[in-house]
Amino acid sequence: MKTVTKASRRDFLKIAGTTAGGLFIGFNWFSCDSPKVEVLSTEEILSQAKSFNSYLSISPTGDVVIYSPNPELGQNIKTSFPMVVAEELEADWEKVRVVQANLDAEKYDRQLTGGSGAMPHSWERLRKAGATAKFVLVAAAAKTWNVPAEEITVEKGIISHKGSGKKGHFGEFVAEAAIMTAPEEVTLKDKKDFKIIGTPVKNVDAKDIYTGKPLYGIDFQREGMKHAMVQRAPFGMKIKSVDDSAARSVSGVTDVVQFGTSVAVVGNTTWPLLKAKKLLKVEYEADGAVESTADHDRLFAELMAKGKAEVKRKDGNVDAAFKSAAKVVTAEYQCPFLAHSPMEPENFFAHVQGDKVELVGPTQTPDRARQETAQLLGIPPENITVEITRLGGGFGRRLRADYVIEAVEVSRAINAPVKVTWSREDELTGGAYRPAVRYRFEAALDANNTLIGYKLRGVGMNAGNTTRENNFPSGAVDNLLIESIEHKSTITTNAWRAPITNFLAYAEQSFLDEVALAAGKDPVDLRMELLNRAKTNPVGELGYDVDRMIGVVKTAAEKSNWGKNPNVKQGFSVYFSHRSYVAQVADIEVQGGSPVLKKVTAVTDCGMVVNPTGANHQVRGGIVDGMGHAMYTNLTFENGVPKQRNFDSYRLIRMKEVPEIDTHFVDSGFDPTGLGEPALPPTGGAIANAIFAATGRRLRSQPFIEQKEFSDIKLEIKRA
């Protein structure tokens, strides 16, 4: 079905190109994640690249250039955004070129990457951009040929009129299109007529990546710039004294700069700085609580037992339900701090020149980098430019601007352009981490093994709200209490891929299996029982779409042959996060007395899939990420310093440890919803539940390999 969308005069801007007969079309993108789209001649785009952010350009040659505004960190937005515009434009994808835009806060409302929100926010706006450009091009062709516009067709960048036999490419009409009247409304294509959306398209940067073309912040160079590396204080401490004499004596070191709780060594290349930083003699003193992991274990126990909790949701009479229960199931689950560990460690370039600053580097929030720089220096934000490079991973770490500010501080101090580069040790020991969290679950069952009461209490270290109180099984249980407690820690934390749900999903889904066992029910049947109850007789607010969740549960059970092979032990998990629904089944076979993880089946409902290639990669990457961190990864602290300093002790998943992954997508008829994060949360629960099914060992803490229940299992992983 075609969709008519309004494009108001205020939202629509059309100007003739001034150099080569090109066309400029702009849209007001406020309230969405991707700003206005503008169309200029290619020459104008290339000469004014810093003046625009996300825009569509059609040159006189018929080539289409689309500037992508959102930072690209592997979520494929630099490919999928242009696909949507090109679809409605009826462009020839082979003639589309994509360029990363720089920050322009006047044209952009939310120029950022995070929360799996870019496509959901921008879907209709992107379509409107392409459709409106197509409208004025068709109108220009109709006027040029003196034929009715409704008789004109467009396909792969060619405008045709069958009756007269006339045809021409986009570029032949851009000058005339510039003087056409913009429509108040445009008709969007029926989804069944899509030719680009829904087809597998390679990442537009793929060739540049595998041929080693500089794309990332770590690649950035500027003639005459200095390099810097920074020694940071342990968490909870401040600098008491600094002896930098040995560091200054290293050949290639030109300066040592102190700011805040950090000391930077500056030089011409990074290699001597690695040596010089180790020679710094910095004495610290306490500036707050200097924490260790042992302290956290004690704090968790104390807060869980008698901490003052904030009630996030309460339905029914919970006390009465538990008092009358025939059976009560109780369990606690705990997860550690985790680093983000992007392949490319933090880095950024800054050049402070009086009241003007140039910033270049990988950031998920370019405007945050600009605003914090402006606040630090006391200058107007508009005096600061931000050039966005491709990000070598982010996972939430690059939502912060701390590493940007370090570059600004050093540049100001030495009065020269400088690039700050973090080492892997810096990234692990001086970062901002996934919060450590502990959950206590309680479930009340009546004499018929019906779930009549549910309690969840979460305690987190700088986690904010540790729950997602309106997610399943909320709404499916008559008597429910969800509480959250936050401990203020000196250890900095940050959003980590699928914030909170990255562990909450594992804990909730594992506990539901414990409830199913106590009730004598199949784990999938229990979830369906609860979902059907939420559908027919919901309790309070539902923060999820019951039908979409039922859809992925049923499809995952079908695709995985749930319960049909007695030689395969299976674990089930389903979760809603970032607007999307993912169900997963892990298969374990016992071979030679040892359990072998063979396969993970994933079924995703993320609405319409824009690019199957990118979507498949996102789901597979989320599963590998979720599995690796659930099974192997831990970050512990001693006196404010992480004990794991590099990948020799900070254990990540290896290629040989990845099982077969079978991905499926449900077309629920919805517009695109989030996809960068939703596949990660269910993974840990599916694998833990499969391990229990195969071994009888219940895993309630991550990482699995450090739990005594896991130590003698000797789980193997084999690809089919």
Coordinates of C-alpha atoms in Angstrom, one line a residue, residues 6 15 43 48 166 226 258 329 334 351 355 367 418 450 453 480 537 559 596 664 698 700:
K6 CA 3.3 15.6 4.0
I15 CA 17.9 25.8 -4.6
E43 CA 31.2 19.7 -7.6
Q48 CA 31.6 22.3 0.3
K166 CA 11.9 10.0 -24.8
K226 CA 52.3 16.0 17.8
Q258 CA 49.7 17.5 33.7
V329 CA 11.6 -20.4 43.7
Q334 CA 25.6 -11.7 39.1
H351 CA 44.0 21.7 17.3
D355 CA 38.9 30.6 20.4
D367 CA 28.0 17.1 19.3
V418 CA 48.0 16.9 18.7
T450 CA 0.7 -21.4 38.0
G453 CA 3.9 -13.9 42.1
L480 CA 4.7 -8.4 40.7
N537 CA -5.7 -10.5 30.4
K559 CA 13.3 -23.7 13.1
V596 CA 29.4 -30.0 22.8
H664 CA 16.1 -16.2 10.5
R698 CA 22.9 -24.2 36.7
R700 CA 24.1 -18.0 37.8

